[in-house]
Short mmCIF file of C-alpha atoms (C1' of nucleotides) in Angstrom, two decimals:
data_model
loop_
_atom_site.label_atom_id
_atom_site.label_comp_id
_atom_site.label_asym_id
_atom_site.label_seq_id
_atom_site.Cartn_x
_atom_site.Cartn_y
_atom_site.Cartn_z
CA MET A 1 -4.47 -4.63 -23.50
CA THR A 2 -1.69 -5.08 -21.01
CA VAL A 3 0.56 -2.66 -22.80
CA THR A 4 2.81 -2.24 -19.81
CA ALA A 5 4.79 -5.38 -20.45
CA ILE A 6 8.38 -4.42 -20.90
CA ALA A 7 11.87 -5.45 -19.93
CA TYR A 8 12.39 -7.62 -16.83
CA HIS A 9 15.89 -7.04 -15.58
CA ARG A 10 17.46 -5.15 -12.73
CA ALA A 11 20.17 -5.02 -10.13
CA MET A 12 20.89 -8.06 -7.94
CA GLY A 13 20.33 -8.51 -4.24
CA ARG A 14 23.31 -8.60 -1.93
CA TRP A 15 23.32 -12.16 -0.64
CA GLU A 16 21.11 -14.12 -2.92
CA PRO A 17 21.95 -13.60 -6.57
CA ASN A 18 18.72 -11.95 -7.67
CA ALA A 19 15.88 -11.85 -5.18
CA ARG A 20 13.63 -9.47 -7.10
CA GLY A 21 13.98 -11.38 -10.34
CA ARG A 22 13.36 -14.74 -8.68
CA LEU A 23 10.22 -13.41 -7.05
CA ALA A 24 8.95 -11.89 -10.29
CA GLN A 25 9.60 -15.04 -12.25
CA ALA A 26 7.97 -17.28 -9.66
CA ALA A 27 4.99 -14.93 -9.50
CA ILE A 28 4.23 -14.79 -13.19
CA ARG A 29 4.61 -18.55 -13.46
CA LEU A 30 2.23 -19.24 -10.61
CA TYR A 31 -0.24 -16.60 -11.75
CA ALA A 32 -0.28 -18.13 -15.21
CA GLU A 33 -0.60 -21.67 -13.93
CA GLN A 34 -3.22 -21.38 -11.21
CA GLY A 35 -4.58 -17.90 -11.64
CA PHE A 36 -3.83 -14.66 -9.80
CA GLU A 37 -6.48 -15.01 -7.12
CA ARG A 38 -5.70 -18.59 -6.23
CA THR A 39 -2.02 -17.82 -5.78
CA THR A 40 -0.88 -16.64 -2.34
CA VAL A 41 2.11 -14.43 -1.73
CA ALA A 42 3.45 -17.10 0.59
CA GLN A 43 3.50 -19.53 -2.34
CA ILE A 44 5.44 -17.12 -4.50
CA ALA A 45 7.95 -16.44 -1.75
CA ARG A 46 8.46 -20.12 -1.02
CA GLN A 47 8.93 -20.79 -4.71
CA ALA A 48 11.67 -18.16 -4.76
CA GLY A 49 13.26 -19.46 -1.57
CA LEU A 50 12.30 -16.39 0.42
CA THR A 51 9.68 -15.34 2.95
CA GLU A 52 6.41 -13.53 2.49
CA ARG A 53 7.80 -10.56 4.39
CA THR A 54 10.65 -10.23 1.93
CA PHE A 55 8.25 -10.26 -1.01
CA PHE A 56 6.66 -7.13 0.37
CA ARG A 57 10.06 -5.53 0.82
CA HIS A 58 10.60 -5.80 -2.92
CA PHE A 59 7.10 -5.13 -4.25
CA ALA A 60 4.50 -2.77 -2.92
CA ASP A 61 1.77 -5.37 -3.30
CA LYS A 62 0.79 -8.64 -4.89
CA ARG A 63 -0.01 -6.97 -8.20
CA GLU A 64 3.02 -4.79 -8.57
CA VAL A 65 5.25 -7.77 -9.24
CA LEU A 66 3.74 -7.99 -12.72
CA PHE A 67 4.60 -4.38 -13.51
CA TYR A 68 8.29 -4.66 -13.15
CA GLY A 69 10.03 -2.53 -15.77
CA THR A 70 7.21 -0.06 -16.07
CA ASP A 71 9.53 2.69 -14.92
CA LEU A 72 11.93 1.92 -17.73
CA ALA A 73 9.13 2.00 -20.26
CA ARG A 74 8.00 5.36 -18.99
CA GLU A 75 11.48 6.75 -19.34
CA LEU A 76 11.74 5.29 -22.82
CA LEU A 77 8.57 7.05 -23.91
CA ALA A 78 9.62 10.36 -22.43
CA ARG A 79 13.06 10.13 -24.03
CA ALA A 80 11.60 9.33 -27.43
CA VAL A 81 9.37 12.38 -27.24
CA ALA A 82 12.29 14.54 -26.17
CA GLU A 83 14.51 13.26 -28.96
CA ALA A 84 12.00 13.75 -31.76
CA PRO A 85 13.19 16.24 -34.39
CA ALA A 86 12.53 19.85 -33.48
CA SER A 87 10.40 20.25 -36.58
CA ALA A 88 7.97 17.54 -35.45
CA GLY A 89 4.58 18.62 -34.13
CA PRO A 90 3.26 17.32 -30.78
CA MET A 91 1.41 14.42 -32.32
CA ASP A 92 4.41 13.44 -34.41
CA ALA A 93 6.61 13.34 -31.33
CA VAL A 94 4.02 11.18 -29.59
CA ALA A 95 3.87 8.90 -32.61
CA ALA A 96 7.64 8.51 -32.45
CA ALA A 97 7.38 7.46 -28.80
CA LEU A 98 4.67 4.92 -29.58
CA HIS A 99 6.82 3.37 -32.25
CA ALA A 100 9.74 3.17 -29.84
CA ALA A 101 7.53 1.34 -27.35
CA ALA A 102 6.27 -0.95 -30.10
CA ALA A 103 9.84 -1.95 -30.86
CA VAL A 104 10.34 -3.11 -27.26
CA PHE A 105 7.14 -5.14 -27.33
CA GLN A 106 8.16 -6.85 -30.51
CA GLU A 107 11.50 -7.85 -29.03
CA ASN A 108 9.82 -10.58 -27.05
CA PRO A 109 6.25 -11.20 -28.18
CA GLU A 110 5.83 -14.47 -26.26
CA ARG A 111 6.51 -12.92 -22.89
CA VAL A 112 4.34 -9.94 -23.71
CA ARG A 113 1.50 -12.24 -24.65
CA LEU A 114 1.85 -14.39 -21.54
CA ARG A 115 1.80 -11.34 -19.33
CA ASP A 116 -1.13 -9.95 -21.25
CA ALA A 117 -3.07 -13.14 -20.71
CA VAL A 118 -2.43 -13.05 -16.97
CA VAL A 119 -3.30 -9.38 -16.60
CA SER A 120 -6.33 -9.48 -18.85
CA ALA A 121 -7.79 -12.37 -16.90
CA ASN A 122 -8.10 -10.40 -13.68
CA ALA A 123 -9.95 -7.20 -12.90
CA GLU A 124 -7.56 -6.00 -10.21
CA LEU A 125 -4.63 -6.43 -12.56
CA ARG A 126 -6.42 -4.53 -15.29
CA GLU A 127 -6.89 -1.69 -12.85
CA ARG A 128 -3.19 -1.57 -12.10
CA GLU A 129 -2.43 -1.66 -15.81
CA LEU A 130 -4.57 1.41 -16.35
CA ILE A 131 -2.70 3.31 -13.66
CA LYS A 132 0.56 2.48 -15.37
CA LEU A 133 -0.81 3.65 -18.69
CA ALA A 134 -1.92 6.87 -17.05
CA ALA A 135 1.63 7.29 -15.79
CA PHE A 136 2.83 6.81 -19.36
CA ALA A 137 0.50 9.55 -20.52
CA SER A 138 1.69 11.78 -17.75
CA ALA A 139 5.33 11.24 -18.68
CA ILE A 140 4.62 11.91 -22.33
CA ALA A 141 2.75 15.07 -21.47
CA GLY A 142 5.68 16.23 -19.37
CA ALA A 143 8.12 15.60 -22.20
CA LEU A 144 5.87 17.50 -24.58
CA ARG A 145 5.75 20.47 -22.25
CA GLU A 146 9.54 20.44 -22.21
CA ARG A 147 9.33 20.85 -25.97
CA GLY A 148 7.26 23.96 -25.48
CA VAL A 149 3.86 22.43 -26.15
CA PRO A 150 1.34 24.26 -23.95
CA GLU A 151 -1.51 22.77 -21.99
CA PRO A 152 -4.03 21.40 -22.66
CA ALA A 153 -2.51 20.38 -25.97
CA ALA A 154 0.30 18.43 -24.27
CA GLY A 155 -2.01 16.43 -22.04
CA LEU A 156 -4.44 15.89 -24.84
CA ALA A 157 -1.82 14.63 -27.25
CA ALA A 158 -0.41 12.34 -24.58
CA GLU A 159 -3.77 10.87 -23.61
CA THR A 160 -4.69 10.41 -27.22
CA GLY A 161 -1.38 8.75 -27.91
CA VAL A 162 -1.90 6.25 -25.12
CA ALA A 163 -5.40 5.58 -26.39
CA VAL A 164 -3.94 4.80 -29.78
CA LEU A 165 -1.32 2.55 -28.21
CA LYS A 166 -3.99 0.62 -26.32
CA THR A 167 -6.13 0.20 -29.40
CA ALA A 168 -3.25 -0.89 -31.58
CA PHE A 169 -1.89 -3.22 -28.93
CA THR A 170 -5.25 -4.92 -28.44
CA ARG A 171 -5.51 -5.45 -32.16
CA TRP A 172 -1.97 -6.78 -32.33
CA ILE A 173 -2.54 -9.24 -29.48
CA GLY A 174 -5.81 -10.28 -31.05
CA GLU A 175 -4.29 -11.45 -34.29
CA PRO A 176 -0.98 -13.23 -33.70
CA ASP A 177 -0.42 -13.68 -37.42
CA GLY A 178 -1.51 -10.19 -38.37
CA PRO A 179 0.63 -7.21 -39.31
CA ASP A 180 3.26 -5.95 -36.88
CA LEU A 181 2.61 -3.34 -34.23
CA ASP A 182 4.32 -0.58 -36.18
CA HIS A 183 1.98 -1.07 -39.07
CA ILE A 184 -1.13 -1.16 -36.90
CA LEU A 185 -0.01 1.96 -35.05
CA ARG A 186 0.41 3.90 -38.27
CA GLU A 187 -3.01 2.75 -39.41
CA CYS A 188 -4.69 3.80 -36.17
CA LEU A 189 -3.07 7.22 -36.23
CA ARG A 190 -4.23 7.71 -39.78
CA ASP A 191 -7.81 6.68 -38.95
CA LEU A 192 -7.90 9.03 -36.03
CA SER A 193 -6.57 11.95 -38.05
CA GLY A 194 -9.22 11.31 -40.63
CA MET A 195 -12.05 11.25 -38.16
CA LEU A 196 -11.03 14.43 -36.45
CA ALA A 197 -10.25 16.22 -39.68
CA ASP A 198 -13.77 15.43 -40.87
CA ARG A 199 -15.14 16.89 -37.72
CA LEU A 200 -12.97 19.96 -38.12
CA ALA A 201 -14.35 20.48 -41.60
CA ASP A 202 -17.94 21.24 -40.60
CA GLN A 203 -17.06 22.80 -37.18
CA GLY A 204 -19.53 24.23 -34.67
CA SER A 205 -22.30 21.63 -34.23
CA PRO A 206 -21.02 19.91 -31.07
CA GLY A 207 -23.94 19.52 -28.64
CA MET B 1 -9.95 13.77 -12.61
CA THR B 2 -12.60 11.73 -10.90
CA VAL B 3 -14.98 12.06 -13.77
CA THR B 4 -17.13 9.19 -12.58
CA ALA B 5 -19.08 11.26 -10.08
CA ILE B 6 -22.71 11.15 -11.00
CA ALA B 7 -26.13 10.71 -9.50
CA TYR B 8 -26.48 9.14 -6.08
CA HIS B 9 -29.96 7.69 -5.74
CA ARG B 10 -31.50 4.25 -5.90
CA ALA B 11 -34.14 1.90 -4.59
CA MET B 12 -34.68 1.51 -0.83
CA GLY B 13 -33.96 -1.48 1.35
CA ARG B 14 -36.83 -3.48 2.75
CA TRP B 15 -36.59 -2.89 6.47
CA GLU B 16 -34.42 0.12 6.92
CA PRO B 17 -35.48 2.99 4.67
CA ASN B 18 -32.34 3.20 2.50
CA ALA B 19 -29.43 0.99 3.46
CA ARG B 20 -27.34 1.56 0.32
CA GLY B 21 -27.72 5.30 0.47
CA ARG B 22 -26.94 5.47 4.16
CA LEU B 23 -23.80 3.43 3.66
CA ALA B 24 -22.68 5.54 0.72
CA GLN B 25 -23.29 8.76 2.56
CA ALA B 26 -21.49 7.59 5.68
CA ALA B 27 -18.60 6.35 3.60
CA ILE B 28 -17.96 9.52 1.66
CA ARG B 29 -18.23 11.57 4.82
CA LEU B 30 -15.74 9.44 6.73
CA TYR B 31 -13.39 9.19 3.77
CA ALA B 32 -13.41 12.95 3.43
CA GLU B 33 -12.95 13.54 7.15
CA GLN B 34 -10.25 11.05 8.08
CA GLY B 35 -8.99 9.74 4.78
CA PHE B 36 -9.81 6.58 2.86
CA GLU B 37 -7.07 4.41 4.35
CA ARG B 38 -7.69 5.36 7.95
CA THR B 39 -11.39 4.55 7.62
CA THR B 40 -12.46 0.97 8.29
CA VAL B 41 -15.49 -0.66 6.79
CA ALA B 42 -16.68 -1.42 10.30
CA GLN B 43 -16.75 2.31 11.02
CA ILE B 44 -18.82 3.03 7.95
CA ALA B 45 -21.26 0.27 8.76
CA ARG B 46 -21.62 1.38 12.36
CA GLN B 47 -22.21 4.96 11.20
CA ALA B 48 -25.02 3.70 8.98
CA GLY B 49 -26.47 1.52 11.72
CA LEU B 50 -25.55 -1.70 9.95
CA THR B 51 -22.89 -4.38 10.15
CA GLU B 52 -19.69 -4.83 8.20
CA ARG B 53 -21.10 -7.93 6.57
CA THR B 54 -24.05 -5.98 5.23
CA PHE B 55 -21.75 -3.37 3.74
CA PHE B 56 -20.20 -6.07 1.58
CA ARG B 57 -23.62 -7.27 0.55
CA HIS B 58 -24.29 -3.87 -1.00
CA PHE B 59 -20.86 -2.98 -2.37
CA ALA B 60 -18.28 -5.26 -3.91
CA ASP B 61 -15.48 -3.66 -1.93
CA LYS B 62 -14.45 -0.69 0.14
CA ARG B 63 -13.81 1.42 -2.96
CA GLU B 64 -16.91 0.66 -4.93
CA VAL B 65 -19.08 2.66 -2.54
CA LEU B 66 -17.66 5.83 -4.08
CA PHE B 67 -18.65 4.75 -7.58
CA TYR B 68 -22.32 4.52 -7.01
CA GLY B 69 -24.18 5.76 -10.08
CA THR B 70 -21.45 4.85 -12.50
CA ASP B 71 -23.79 2.48 -14.27
CA LEU B 72 -26.27 5.26 -14.86
CA ALA B 73 -23.55 7.48 -16.26
CA ARG B 74 -22.47 4.74 -18.62
CA GLU B 75 -25.99 4.34 -19.89
CA LEU B 76 -26.34 8.08 -20.28
CA LEU B 77 -23.25 8.25 -22.47
CA ALA B 78 -24.32 5.33 -24.61
CA ARG B 79 -27.79 6.77 -25.05
CA ALA B 80 -26.44 10.17 -26.05
CA VAL B 81 -24.30 8.57 -28.71
CA ALA B 82 -27.21 6.53 -29.97
CA GLU B 83 -29.50 9.55 -30.13
CA ALA B 84 -27.10 11.81 -31.98
CA PRO B 85 -28.44 12.87 -35.39
CA ALA B 86 -27.82 10.35 -38.14
CA SER B 87 -25.83 12.90 -40.06
CA ALA B 88 -23.28 13.26 -37.24
CA GLY B 89 -19.87 11.66 -37.68
CA PRO B 90 -18.42 9.38 -34.97
CA MET B 91 -16.55 12.17 -33.24
CA ASP B 92 -19.60 14.41 -33.30
CA ALA B 93 -21.68 11.73 -31.64
CA VAL B 94 -18.99 11.30 -29.01
CA ALA B 95 -18.88 15.05 -28.47
CA ALA B 96 -22.63 15.03 -27.90
CA ALA B 97 -22.22 12.35 -25.25
CA LEU B 98 -19.49 14.30 -23.51
CA HIS B 99 -21.69 17.36 -23.34
CA ALA B 100 -24.51 15.27 -21.91
CA ALA B 101 -22.19 14.03 -19.18
CA ALA B 102 -20.98 17.55 -18.54
CA ALA B 103 -24.53 18.65 -17.90
CA VAL B 104 -24.88 16.04 -15.14
CA PHE B 105 -21.63 17.13 -13.51
CA GLN B 106 -22.73 20.71 -13.49
CA GLU B 107 -25.97 19.84 -11.76
CA ASN B 108 -24.16 19.45 -8.48
CA PRO B 109 -20.62 20.83 -8.61
CA GLU B 110 -20.03 20.73 -4.83
CA ARG B 111 -20.62 17.03 -4.56
CA VAL B 112 -18.58 16.35 -7.65
CA ARG B 113 -15.70 18.34 -6.20
CA LEU B 114 -15.88 16.64 -2.81
CA ARG B 115 -15.84 13.25 -4.42
CA ASP B 116 -13.01 14.27 -6.67
CA ALA B 117 -10.97 15.40 -3.70
CA VAL B 118 -11.48 12.06 -1.95
CA VAL B 119 -10.70 9.97 -5.00
CA SER B 120 -7.76 12.04 -6.15
CA ALA B 121 -6.14 11.74 -2.73
CA ASN B 122 -5.80 7.98 -2.92
CA ALA B 123 -4.01 5.77 -5.41
CA GLU B 124 -6.36 2.81 -5.08
CA LEU B 125 -9.34 5.03 -5.70
CA ARG B 126 -7.69 6.54 -8.75
CA GLU B 127 -7.24 3.03 -10.07
CA ARG B 128 -10.90 2.28 -9.67
CA GLU B 129 -11.78 5.55 -11.36
CA LEU B 130 -9.72 4.58 -14.37
CA ILE B 131 -11.54 1.28 -14.66
CA LYS B 132 -14.86 3.11 -14.66
CA LEU B 133 -13.62 5.47 -17.33
CA ALA B 134 -12.53 2.50 -19.39
CA ALA B 135 -16.04 1.14 -19.02
CA PHE B 136 -17.34 4.47 -20.28
CA ALA B 137 -15.12 4.21 -23.32
CA SER B 138 -16.27 0.68 -23.90
CA ALA B 139 -19.93 1.70 -23.73
CA ILE B 140 -19.36 4.59 -26.11
CA ALA B 141 -17.53 2.34 -28.53
CA GLY B 142 -20.41 -0.11 -28.42
CA ALA B 143 -22.93 2.61 -29.16
CA LEU B 144 -20.81 3.82 -32.04
CA ARG B 145 -20.68 0.36 -33.52
CA GLU B 146 -24.46 0.28 -33.34
CA ARG B 147 -24.39 3.37 -35.51
CA GLY B 148 -22.37 1.50 -38.08
CA VAL B 149 -18.96 2.85 -37.20
CA PRO B 150 -16.43 0.08 -37.85
CA GLU B 151 -13.46 -0.88 -35.68
CA PRO B 152 -10.94 0.41 -34.90
CA ALA B 153 -12.54 3.79 -35.54
CA ALA B 154 -15.24 3.20 -32.92
CA GLY B 155 -12.82 2.25 -30.17
CA LEU B 156 -10.48 5.02 -31.13
CA ALA B 157 -13.14 7.69 -31.12
CA ALA B 158 -14.42 6.42 -27.77
CA GLU B 159 -10.99 6.35 -26.13
CA THR B 160 -10.17 9.75 -27.51
CA GLY B 161 -13.46 11.10 -26.28
CA VAL B 162 -12.80 9.87 -22.75
CA ALA B 163 -9.31 11.37 -22.90
CA VAL B 164 -10.88 14.69 -23.82
CA LEU B 165 -13.40 14.35 -21.00
CA LYS B 166 -10.63 13.67 -18.48
CA THR B 167 -8.58 16.62 -19.67
CA ALA B 168 -11.50 19.01 -19.67
CA PHE B 169 -12.72 17.77 -16.31
CA THR B 170 -9.31 18.24 -14.71
CA ARG B 171 -9.16 21.73 -16.05
CA TRP B 172 -12.67 22.45 -14.82
CA ILE B 173 -11.92 21.18 -11.32
CA GLY B 174 -8.68 23.09 -11.30
CA GLU B 175 -10.28 26.49 -11.77
CA PRO B 176 -13.53 26.76 -9.79
CA ASP B 177 -14.19 30.21 -11.17
CA GLY B 178 -13.23 29.38 -14.75
CA PRO B 179 -15.49 28.74 -17.72
CA ASP B 180 -18.07 25.97 -17.56
CA LEU B 181 -17.41 22.39 -18.58
CA ASP B 182 -19.24 22.74 -21.86
CA HIS B 183 -16.98 25.55 -22.92
CA ILE B 184 -13.79 23.74 -21.91
CA LEU B 185 -14.93 20.61 -23.70
CA ARG B 186 -15.52 22.48 -26.93
CA GLU B 187 -12.11 24.08 -26.63
CA CYS B 188 -10.35 20.77 -26.04
CA LEU B 189 -12.06 19.14 -29.00
CA ARG B 190 -11.02 22.04 -31.20
CA ASP B 191 -7.39 21.87 -30.02
CA LEU B 192 -7.24 18.17 -30.67
CA SER B 193 -8.71 18.50 -34.14
CA GLY B 194 -6.14 21.12 -34.91
CA MET B 195 -3.21 19.04 -33.78
CA LEU B 196 -4.27 16.00 -35.70
CA ALA B 197 -5.19 17.94 -38.80
CA ASP B 198 -1.72 19.44 -38.84
CA ARG B 199 -0.26 15.98 -38.65
CA LEU B 200 -2.52 14.81 -41.44
CA ALA B 201 -1.26 17.61 -43.64
CA ASP B 202 2.35 16.43 -43.94
CA GLN B 203 1.56 12.66 -43.59
CA GLY B 204 4.12 9.83 -43.61
CA SER B 205 6.96 10.86 -41.27
CA PRO B 206 5.92 8.92 -38.16
CA GLY B 207 8.98 7.42 -36.48
"C1'" DA C 1 39.15 -8.96 14.88
"C1'" DT C 2 35.46 -5.37 15.42
"C1'" DG C 3 31.88 -2.59 14.33
"C1'" DC C 4 28.60 -0.96 10.82
"C1'" DT C 5 25.02 -1.44 7.40
"C1'" DG C 6 21.60 -3.39 4.85
"C1'" DA C 7 18.87 -7.51 3.68
"C1'" DC C 8 16.48 -11.13 5.56
"C1'" DG C 9 13.53 -14.22 8.90
"C1'" DA C 10 10.32 -14.62 12.64
"C1'" DC C 11 6.31 -13.08 14.89
"C1'" DA C 12 2.30 -10.69 16.00
"C1'" DG C 13 -1.26 -7.82 14.60
"C1'" DT C 14 -4.83 -5.25 11.64
"C1'" DC C 15 -8.20 -5.28 8.32
"C1'" DA C 16 -10.51 -6.33 3.83
"C1'" DC C 17 -13.32 -9.80 2.32
"C1'" DT C 18 -15.95 -14.50 2.27
"C1'" DG C 19 -18.81 -18.58 3.48
"C1'" DA C 20 -22.19 -20.69 6.42
"C1'" DC C 21 -25.89 -20.45 9.34
"C1'" DA C 22 -29.33 -18.33 12.36
"C1'" DT C 23 -32.86 -14.76 12.62
"C1'" DC C 24 -36.24 -11.50 11.83
"C1'" DA C 25 -39.53 -8.30 9.08
"C1'" DG C 26 -43.21 -8.21 6.07
"C1'" DG C 27 -46.13 -9.94 2.31
"C1'" DA C 28 -49.12 -13.90 0.39
"C1'" DG C 29 -52.45 -17.20 1.40
"C1'" DG C 30 -55.37 -19.57 4.52
"C1'" DC D 1 -55.37 -13.56 13.03
"C1'" DC D 2 -52.08 -17.33 12.04
"C1'" DT D 3 -48.55 -19.41 8.97
"C1'" DC D 4 -45.40 -19.99 5.41
"C1'" DC D 5 -42.07 -17.95 2.56
"C1'" DT D 6 -38.73 -14.81 0.98
"C1'" DG D 7 -35.20 -11.74 1.33
"C1'" DA D 8 -32.37 -8.69 4.11
"C1'" DT D 9 -29.69 -8.70 8.08
"C1'" DG D 10 -26.72 -10.31 12.17
"C1'" DT D 11 -23.27 -13.56 13.95
"C1'" DC D 12 -19.23 -16.18 13.75
"C1'" DA D 13 -15.25 -18.15 12.04
"C1'" DG D 14 -11.80 -18.12 8.69
"C1'" DT D 15 -8.42 -16.75 4.87
"C1'" DG D 16 -5.05 -13.90 3.13
"C1'" DA D 17 -2.95 -9.32 2.03
"C1'" DC D 18 -0.16 -6.16 4.18
"C1'" DT D 19 2.58 -3.81 8.22
"C1'" DG D 20 5.51 -2.90 12.38
"C1'" DT D 21 9.08 -4.57 15.16
"C1'" DC D 22 12.89 -6.87 16.43
"C1'" DG D 23 16.57 -10.11 16.15
"C1'" DT D 24 20.07 -12.04 13.01
"C1'" DC D 25 23.46 -12.64 9.69
"C1'" DA D 26 26.41 -11.54 5.51
"C1'" DG D 27 29.74 -8.57 3.68
"C1'" DC D 28 32.40 -4.41 3.97
"C1'" DA D 29 35.58 -0.93 6.04
"C1'" DT D 30 38.66 0.04 9.58
#
DNA sequence: ATGCTGACGACAGTCACTGACATCAGGAGG
DNA sequence: CCTCCTGATGTCAGTGACTGTCGTCAGCAT
């Protein structure tokens, strides 16, 4: 469930045309070919015609190079929540954001799948993915609060939304010829509503 | 939201009385005193009267030492789900598990808070925490499936449950003199039900 | 042309983590 | 009591991620 995969594009370096991009491209290729652990930063740098030291000037660590574009995705989610119609409830606004993210994924399914394969294959990368997802939730929660949704409802809706995104994404990746992400998302949201509504019905027997 | 904090106890070493425990205790103390990053594994080992090499024989890495007992917590959650009354719906079973976990946290609030402070202060430790929480979700989902709950409902209920636990835990940590975890949990579950029930009411306007 | 600024290379150093081998405590069997 | 065996530990050497520092060089403004 490497849901973080999103756009790979950015400004260029000053001398070389695009240092960051070259490093990122070299990295994902090498990670995919020989595995994350068996790839050294020196290899990536050499592949991109740069030095190891320069790699670490562009990326905080060896993992971060795979999470390029995460900032953009976070902004996208927050914006979608903010731009949801005023009449929409918290969970509707979150749903809108999830569908916006889904659209980006579906723009380039092959790259998303490649990245997912690399990230899923390594525990350290899965950890980093989770942090990014938590950042998504945090951004969504912030946007909800801007809409006047109080805590803990905002945080709860955001966390739940990300949980739904993860679940739907995993399902989508799992069946390449299955329905599209939008459809799966809607289905998951409906299932969840149902479960919780059931629970609401007979209240007060929690522990 | 370092929800992973749970029991610290285990078998003893053969020569020295309790190598694992001594290492864990030294580690958390040093991490709390001088920070995680400024503490070297050699320091921890020396403090415990052992060598660096031995530290890595007991813990997979420098972070893992703070996540002692996570396995027990995972089993606790799974068992609570399994032992929920047959009449309980998926979300009720999950709620029961969350309350079981809450009970363990409340057994020793000081230690939980100390650990939370250490983990929250460091990004790498927060990453590890998220992985453990994901493992919790996975265990809960498995237990739900054993109860006959189909996918994606099982995964969804599990993820949502962990999201609720995180939210409630954060709130609990945030106000030391506030209501107890059980109470906050119940409140969060109610809020979430409400939000999703509202959304269920006017269906079909997702994105 | 000259100086400034920011990106890069070169180099040395720290530390997390690993593999290989020696060693030593204690229990099982004589 | 002695001996073998097993498992936990110490020792040593090595890899690789990451950092600090300094020199250098391209492009820009003056």
